[in-house]
């Protein structure tokens, strides 16, 4: 009866057989336990036949205690992970022999105990972090993802065992846990990065199973990101009594917010500023020098209008000796977490409730405002810190000096000050 059921599954092509590297694999989950074994063949028909023999034997035994035993019928090698695993492996072998569907087995050499070869995903992560310099928040995110993926794989997750089907099931697992596609792509992206590193360093061979597994297209990512503030919303934020009160009640928040709408800098770039990053050129142009950013283009000089300092920031800066703002970095959150949370409460107070409006939306507003007010593509990219995608422009255009940028940017920044009613008139 059981063999008839297995034959029916084979006929319907439901046996979970996948090709990876140089062999087909049986990859399934029984009684909540993941089961993956090489079928030692490149012929799909033979692979399905061998997989059906495994399936028939496996459903007869309790898999709850099985861990990582291996049976190589072609080479006559048995491998197990501990005494209990060794016993279960022999039970499975006896059942396979009794089924009458096992090809002749070579003289068996038992290895006890043994383990899969190569690195686990967590061990690969340690090597990756040893050689790569990453922001603390990125390190935390990668560690959490590697641990989550390894736990999902039910035990030690050897990188040589990871298959495309594992990535697919992980995506489905994350979706069931209510992760949105953007989050799922981000986590799979971390796994992909680690496996690419493993291939490059020689710890893994073959194709990366996480390649081409993104759920969102580039266009969908761009359209599905944070929203951009509209000018009336920006006016409401900066002309509100709540914002004006923060100049005395919480000056750190006040100045970070005002810097954000003038410079278009990322929240982490602003909250981590030091006194020596505020500089002035020989010709008198004020600017911030951003030394640490997520991209090379992010390392840049950003002009600031003179009125910003006259408005009170110069006195605020005089009280500082090193870090300009009070926001200390939090592990996995960066230094801008507190500002982001207070800004969310600020928007809620003003009943600005459009979806996907966050502090980063100010950066998108600034870029859009610059474009609509005649700031050309190249200087705009340089100030905002965007990569220039045009090969012709990136290769042949020159980098603007801080003074040249100031001449192009300051008039537009003053328009922002007037639009937000920080600067009442251009003659103030």
Coordinates of C-alpha atoms in Angstrom, one line a residue:
X1 CA 0.0 0.0 0.0
X2 CA 2.8 2.4 1.0
X3 CA 4.8 1.6 -2.1
X4 CA 1.7 2.3 -4.2
X5 CA 1.4 5.7 -2.7
X6 CA 5.1 6.5 -3.4
X7 CA 4.7 5.3 -7.0
X8 CA 1.7 7.6 -7.3
X9 CA 3.7 10.6 -6.1
X10 CA 6.5 9.7 -8.5
X11 CA 4.0 9.5 -11.3
X12 CA 2.8 13.0 -10.4
X13 CA 6.3 14.3 -10.2
X14 CA 5.8 15.3 -6.5
X15 CA 9.0 13.8 -5.1
X16 CA 11.1 16.8 -3.9
X17 CA 14.2 16.3 -6.1
X18 CA 16.5 19.3 -6.9
X19 CA 19.7 19.6 -8.9
X20 CA 22.6 21.4 -7.3
X21 CA 26.3 21.4 -8.3
X22 CA 27.0 18.0 -9.8
X23 CA 24.1 15.9 -8.4
X24 CA 20.4 15.6 -7.7
X25 CA 19.3 16.0 -4.1
X26 CA 16.3 14.8 -2.1
X27 CA 15.1 17.7 0.0
X28 CA 12.0 17.4 2.0
X29 CA 10.6 17.9 5.5
X30 CA 9.0 15.0 7.5
X31 CA 7.4 15.4 10.9
X32 CA 8.9 18.9 11.1
X33 CA 12.4 17.7 10.5
X34 CA 14.4 18.8 7.4
X35 CA 15.8 15.9 5.4
X36 CA 18.4 16.5 2.6
X37 CA 20.6 13.9 0.9
X38 CA 22.6 13.6 -2.3
X39 CA 21.2 11.1 -4.7
X40 CA 24.6 10.6 -6.4
X41 CA 23.4 11.0 -9.9
X42 CA 22.9 13.6 -12.7
X43 CA 20.0 11.5 -14.2
X44 CA 16.7 12.9 -13.1
X45 CA 14.8 9.6 -13.6
X46 CA 17.3 7.6 -11.5
X47 CA 17.2 10.4 -9.0
X48 CA 13.4 10.2 -8.6
X49 CA 13.7 6.4 -8.3
X50 CA 16.3 6.7 -5.5
X51 CA 14.4 9.5 -3.8
X52 CA 11.2 7.3 -3.8
X53 CA 13.2 4.5 -2.0
X54 CA 14.3 7.0 0.6
X55 CA 10.8 8.3 1.0
X56 CA 9.4 4.8 1.5
X57 CA 11.9 4.0 4.2
X58 CA 11.8 7.4 6.0
X59 CA 8.0 7.4 6.6
X60 CA 8.4 4.1 8.5
X61 CA 10.7 5.6 11.2
X62 CA 10.5 8.4 13.8
X63 CA 12.5 11.3 12.4
X64 CA 12.2 13.5 15.5
X65 CA 15.7 12.7 16.7
X66 CA 17.5 12.6 13.4
X67 CA 20.2 15.2 13.0
X68 CA 22.9 14.9 10.3
X69 CA 23.6 11.3 9.4
X70 CA 24.7 10.5 5.8
X71 CA 24.6 7.3 3.8
X72 CA 26.6 7.2 0.5
X73 CA 25.5 4.0 -1.2
X74 CA 27.9 4.4 -4.1
X75 CA 31.1 4.8 -2.0
X76 CA 30.0 2.7 0.9
X77 CA 30.5 5.4 3.5
X78 CA 28.3 6.0 6.5
X79 CA 28.6 9.2 8.5
X80 CA 26.8 10.2 11.7
X81 CA 26.9 12.9 14.3
X82 CA 27.1 11.1 17.7
X83 CA 26.0 7.7 19.0
X84 CA 22.2 8.3 18.8
X85 CA 22.5 9.6 15.3
X86 CA 24.6 6.6 14.4
X87 CA 22.0 4.2 15.7
X88 CA 19.2 5.9 13.8
X89 CA 21.3 5.8 10.6
X90 CA 21.7 2.0 10.9
X91 CA 17.9 1.7 11.5
X92 CA 17.3 3.6 8.3
X93 CA 19.8 1.5 6.4
X94 CA 18.2 -1.7 7.6
X95 CA 14.8 -0.4 6.4
X96 CA 16.2 0.5 3.0
X97 CA 17.8 -2.9 2.6
X98 CA 14.5 -4.6 3.6
X99 CA 12.5 -2.6 1.0
X100 CA 14.3 -4.4 -1.8
X101 CA 14.8 -1.2 -3.8
X102 CA 18.3 -0.4 -2.8
X103 CA 21.1 -1.0 -5.4
X104 CA 24.1 -3.1 -4.3
X105 CA 26.0 -1.5 -1.5
X106 CA 29.8 -1.5 -1.4
X107 CA 31.7 -2.6 1.7
X108 CA 30.7 -0.1 4.4
X109 CA 33.2 2.0 6.3
X110 CA 31.7 3.6 9.4
X111 CA 32.8 7.0 10.7
X112 CA 31.7 7.8 14.2
X113 CA 31.3 10.6 15.1
X114 CA 31.5 12.8 12.0
X115 CA 30.1 16.1 10.6
X116 CA 29.5 17.8 7.3
X117 CA 32.5 19.4 5.8
X118 CA 33.0 23.2 5.4
X119 CA 31.8 26.2 7.3
X120 CA 28.4 26.9 8.9
X121 CA 26.7 30.2 8.0
X122 CA 27.6 31.7 11.4
X123 CA 31.3 30.7 11.0
X124 CA 31.3 32.3 7.6
X125 CA 29.8 35.5 9.1
X126 CA 32.6 35.6 11.6
X127 CA 35.2 35.5 8.8
X128 CA 33.2 38.1 6.8
X129 CA 33.1 40.5 9.8
X130 CA 36.8 40.0 10.4
X131 CA 37.7 41.3 6.9
X132 CA 34.9 43.8 6.3
X133 CA 34.4 47.2 8.0
X134 CA 30.6 47.7 8.5
X135 CA 28.5 50.1 10.5
X136 CA 27.3 48.7 13.9
X137 CA 23.7 48.6 12.7
X138 CA 24.6 46.6 9.7
X139 CA 26.6 44.1 11.8
X140 CA 23.6 43.6 14.1
X141 CA 21.3 43.1 11.2
X142 CA 23.6 40.5 9.5
X143 CA 24.1 38.6 12.8
X144 CA 20.3 38.5 13.4
X145 CA 19.6 37.3 9.9
X146 CA 22.3 34.6 9.9
X147 CA 21.1 33.3 13.3
X148 CA 17.4 33.3 12.1
X149 CA 18.3 31.5 8.9
X150 CA 20.4 28.9 10.7
X151 CA 17.6 28.3 13.2
X152 CA 15.1 27.9 10.4
X153 CA 17.4 25.3 8.9
X154 CA 17.0 23.3 12.1
X155 CA 20.5 23.1 13.5
X156 CA 23.9 23.8 12.2
X157 CA 23.5 25.4 8.8
X158 CA 26.5 24.3 6.6
X159 CA 26.9 26.7 3.6
X160 CA 27.6 23.7 1.3
X161 CA 24.2 22.4 2.1
X162 CA 22.2 25.5 1.3
X163 CA 20.0 25.2 -1.8
X164 CA 17.7 27.4 -3.8
X165 CA 14.8 25.6 -2.2
X166 CA 16.1 26.6 1.2
X167 CA 16.0 30.3 0.2
X168 CA 12.5 29.9 -1.2
X169 CA 11.2 28.2 2.0
X170 CA 12.9 30.9 4.1
X171 CA 11.1 33.6 2.1
X172 CA 7.8 31.8 2.7
X173 CA 8.6 31.5 6.4
X174 CA 9.3 35.2 6.6
X175 CA 6.1 36.0 4.8
X176 CA 4.1 33.9 7.2
X177 CA 5.6 35.9 10.0
X178 CA 4.2 39.1 8.4
X179 CA 7.5 40.4 7.0
X180 CA 6.8 42.7 4.0
X181 CA 8.6 41.9 0.6
X182 CA 11.1 44.7 1.2
X183 CA 12.2 43.2 4.5
X184 CA 12.3 39.7 3.0
X185 CA 14.5 41.0 0.2
X186 CA 16.8 42.7 2.7
X187 CA 17.3 39.5 4.8
X188 CA 17.8 37.3 1.8
X189 CA 20.3 39.9 0.5
X190 CA 22.4 39.5 3.7
X191 CA 22.5 35.7 3.1
X192 CA 23.4 36.3 -0.5
X193 CA 26.2 38.7 0.5
X194 CA 27.7 36.1 2.9
X195 CA 27.5 33.3 0.3
X196 CA 29.1 35.5 -2.3
X197 CA 31.9 36.2 0.2
X198 CA 32.2 32.4 0.7
X199 CA 32.5 31.8 -3.0
X200 CA 35.1 34.6 -3.5
X201 CA 37.2 33.4 -0.6
X202 CA 37.1 29.7 -1.7
X203 CA 34.9 28.4 1.1
X204 CA 32.1 27.5 -1.2
X205 CA 31.9 26.4 -4.9
X206 CA 29.2 26.6 -7.5
X207 CA 26.4 29.1 -8.0
X208 CA 25.1 31.2 -5.1
X209 CA 21.6 29.8 -4.3
X210 CA 20.4 33.3 -3.2
X211 CA 21.1 34.9 -6.6
X212 CA 18.1 36.3 -8.5
X213 CA 15.8 35.6 -5.6
X214 CA 14.6 39.2 -5.0
X215 CA 10.9 39.6 -4.8
X216 CA 10.8 43.3 -5.8
X217 CA 12.2 44.8 -9.0
X218 CA 14.4 47.9 -8.9
X219 CA 11.4 50.0 -10.0
X220 CA 9.2 48.6 -7.3
X221 CA 11.9 49.3 -4.7
X222 CA 12.1 52.9 -5.8
X223 CA 8.3 53.4 -5.9
X224 CA 7.7 51.5 -2.7
X225 CA 10.2 53.4 -0.5
X226 CA 9.6 56.4 1.8
X227 CA 7.3 59.1 0.6
X228 CA 8.4 62.7 -0.2
X229 CA 7.1 65.6 1.8
X230 CA 5.1 68.2 -0.1
X231 CA 5.8 71.9 0.4
X232 CA 2.6 72.6 2.4
X233 CA 3.5 69.8 4.8
X234 CA 7.0 71.2 5.3
X235 CA 5.6 74.6 6.0
X236 CA 3.3 73.2 8.7
X237 CA 6.2 71.4 10.4
X238 CA 8.5 74.3 10.6
X239 CA 6.0 77.0 11.2
X240 CA 4.3 75.1 14.0
X241 CA 4.4 76.3 17.6
X242 CA 5.7 72.9 18.6
X243 CA 8.8 73.2 16.5
X244 CA 9.4 76.8 17.6
X245 CA 9.2 75.8 21.2
X246 CA 11.9 73.1 20.7
X247 CA 14.6 75.9 20.2
X248 CA 14.5 76.3 24.0
X249 CA 13.0 73.0 25.2
X250 CA 15.0 70.6 23.0
X251 CA 17.6 72.5 21.0
X252 CA 19.3 69.3 19.7
X253 CA 16.1 68.2 18.0
X254 CA 15.4 71.8 16.7
X255 CA 18.8 72.1 15.0
X256 CA 18.9 68.6 13.6
X257 CA 15.5 69.1 12.0
X258 CA 16.5 72.5 10.6
X259 CA 19.8 71.1 9.3
X260 CA 17.8 68.2 7.7
X261 CA 15.6 70.5 5.6
X262 CA 18.5 72.7 4.5
X263 CA 21.1 70.1 3.7
X264 CA 19.2 66.9 2.8
X265 CA 21.7 64.9 4.9
X266 CA 20.8 61.5 6.3
X267 CA 19.7 61.5 9.9
X268 CA 22.7 59.4 10.9
X269 CA 25.1 61.9 9.2
X270 CA 23.6 64.8 11.2
X271 CA 23.2 63.2 14.6
X272 CA 26.9 62.0 14.5
X273 CA 28.4 65.4 13.6
X274 CA 31.4 66.8 15.4
X275 CA 32.4 70.4 15.8
X276 CA 35.3 70.2 13.4
X277 CA 32.9 69.2 10.6
X278 CA 31.5 72.7 10.4
X279 CA 34.0 74.6 8.3
X280 CA 34.4 77.8 6.3
X281 CA 36.3 78.4 3.1
X282 CA 38.8 81.2 2.5
X283 CA 36.1 83.0 0.6
X284 CA 33.7 82.8 3.5
X285 CA 31.4 80.0 2.5
X286 CA 30.0 77.9 5.4
X287 CA 29.7 74.1 4.8
X288 CA 29.6 70.7 6.5
X289 CA 32.1 68.1 5.6
X290 CA 30.6 64.6 5.7
X291 CA 33.5 62.2 6.2
X292 CA 31.6 58.9 7.0
X293 CA 28.8 57.8 4.8
X294 CA 27.2 54.6 3.4
X295 CA 28.7 55.3 -0.1
X296 CA 31.8 57.0 -1.5
X297 CA 29.5 59.7 -3.0
X298 CA 28.2 60.3 0.5
X299 CA 31.6 61.7 1.5
X300 CA 31.0 65.3 0.5
X301 CA 30.8 69.0 1.3
X302 CA 27.4 70.5 2.0
X303 CA 27.0 74.4 1.9
X304 CA 24.9 76.1 4.6
X305 CA 23.5 79.6 4.5
X306 CA 24.9 82.3 6.8
X307 CA 21.5 83.0 8.2
X308 CA 21.4 79.5 9.7
X309 CA 24.3 80.5 12.0
X310 CA 22.9 84.0 12.7
X311 CA 19.6 82.4 13.7
X312 CA 21.3 81.0 16.8
X313 CA 23.3 77.9 15.7
X314 CA 26.6 79.7 16.2
X315 CA 25.9 80.2 19.9
X316 CA 24.7 76.6 20.2
X317 CA 27.9 75.4 18.6
X318 CA 30.1 77.5 20.9
X319 CA 28.9 75.3 23.8
X320 CA 30.2 72.1 22.2
X321 CA 33.8 70.7 22.2
X322 CA 33.4 67.5 20.3
X323 CA 30.0 65.9 19.4
X324 CA 27.6 68.5 18.4
X325 CA 24.4 66.7 19.4
X326 CA 23.4 64.6 22.4
X327 CA 22.3 61.5 20.5
X328 CA 24.5 58.5 21.4
X329 CA 24.6 55.6 19.0
X330 CA 22.4 52.6 20.0
X331 CA 23.5 49.1 18.9
X332 CA 21.6 48.2 15.8
X333 CA 19.8 51.6 15.7
X334 CA 22.5 54.2 14.9
X335 CA 22.4 57.6 16.5
X336 CA 19.3 58.9 14.9
X337 CA 16.7 56.7 16.5
X338 CA 15.6 59.2 19.1
X339 CA 15.2 62.0 16.6
X340 CA 13.2 59.7 14.3
X341 CA 10.8 58.7 17.1
X342 CA 10.3 62.3 18.2
X343 CA 9.7 63.4 14.6
X344 CA 7.0 60.8 14.3
X345 CA 5.3 62.2 17.3
X346 CA 5.7 65.7 15.8
X347 CA 3.9 64.6 12.7
X348 CA 1.2 62.9 14.7
X349 CA 0.6 66.1 16.7
X350 CA 0.2 68.1 13.5
X351 CA -2.1 65.4 12.0
X352 CA 0.2 64.9 9.1
X353 CA -0.8 61.2 8.5
X354 CA 0.2 60.3 5.0
X355 CA 1.9 56.9 4.8
X356 CA 5.6 56.5 4.7
X357 CA 6.5 60.0 5.8
X358 CA 9.6 59.8 8.1
X359 CA 12.7 62.0 8.7
X360 CA 14.2 60.6 5.5
X361 CA 11.3 62.2 3.6
X362 CA 12.9 65.5 4.3
X363 CA 16.0 64.4 2.4
X364 CA 13.7 63.5 -0.6
X365 CA 12.0 66.8 -0.3
X366 CA 15.3 68.7 -0.4
X367 CA 16.4 66.9 -3.5
X368 CA 13.1 67.5 -5.2
X369 CA 13.0 71.2 -4.2
X370 CA 16.6 71.7 -5.5
X371 CA 15.6 70.1 -8.8
X372 CA 12.4 72.2 -9.2
X373 CA 14.4 75.4 -8.4
X374 CA 17.0 74.9 -11.1
X375 CA 19.9 73.2 -9.4
X376 CA 21.5 71.0 -12.1
X377 CA 21.9 67.3 -11.8
X378 CA 25.7 67.1 -11.1
X379 CA 25.9 69.6 -8.2
X380 CA 22.6 68.3 -6.8
X381 CA 24.0 64.7 -6.7
X382 CA 27.2 66.1 -5.1
X383 CA 25.3 67.9 -2.3
X384 CA 22.8 65.1 -1.6
X385 CA 25.5 62.4 -1.9
X386 CA 24.0 60.4 -4.7
X387 CA 26.0 58.3 -7.1
X388 CA 26.0 59.8 -10.7
X389 CA 24.7 57.0 -12.8
X390 CA 25.6 58.4 -16.2
X391 CA 29.1 57.1 -17.2
X392 CA 29.7 60.2 -19.4
X393 CA 28.9 62.6 -16.5
X394 CA 30.7 60.6 -13.8
X395 CA 33.8 60.2 -15.9
X396 CA 34.2 63.6 -17.5
X397 CA 32.5 66.1 -15.1
X398 CA 34.6 67.9 -12.5
X399 CA 33.9 68.0 -8.8
X400 CA 32.5 71.3 -7.6
X401 CA 34.4 73.2 -4.9
X402 CA 32.6 74.2 -1.7
X403 CA 32.5 77.8 -2.9
X404 CA 31.1 76.8 -6.3
X405 CA 28.4 74.7 -4.7
X406 CA 27.5 77.5 -2.3
X407 CA 26.9 79.9 -5.2
X408 CA 24.5 77.3 -6.7
X409 CA 22.8 76.1 -3.6
X410 CA 22.6 79.0 -1.1
X411 CA 19.9 80.9 -3.1
X412 CA 17.7 77.8 -3.0
X413 CA 18.4 77.1 0.7
X414 CA 17.2 80.7 1.4
X415 CA 14.0 79.9 -0.4
X416 CA 13.5 77.0 1.9
X417 CA 14.1 79.2 4.9
X418 CA 11.5 81.7 3.6
X419 CA 9.0 78.9 2.7
X420 CA 9.2 77.5 6.3
X421 CA 9.0 81.0 7.8
X422 CA 12.3 80.6 9.6
X423 CA 13.5 83.6 7.5
X424 CA 10.6 86.1 7.3
X425 CA 11.9 88.1 4.3
X426 CA 15.0 87.9 2.2
X427 CA 16.1 91.2 3.7
X428 CA 15.9 90.0 7.4

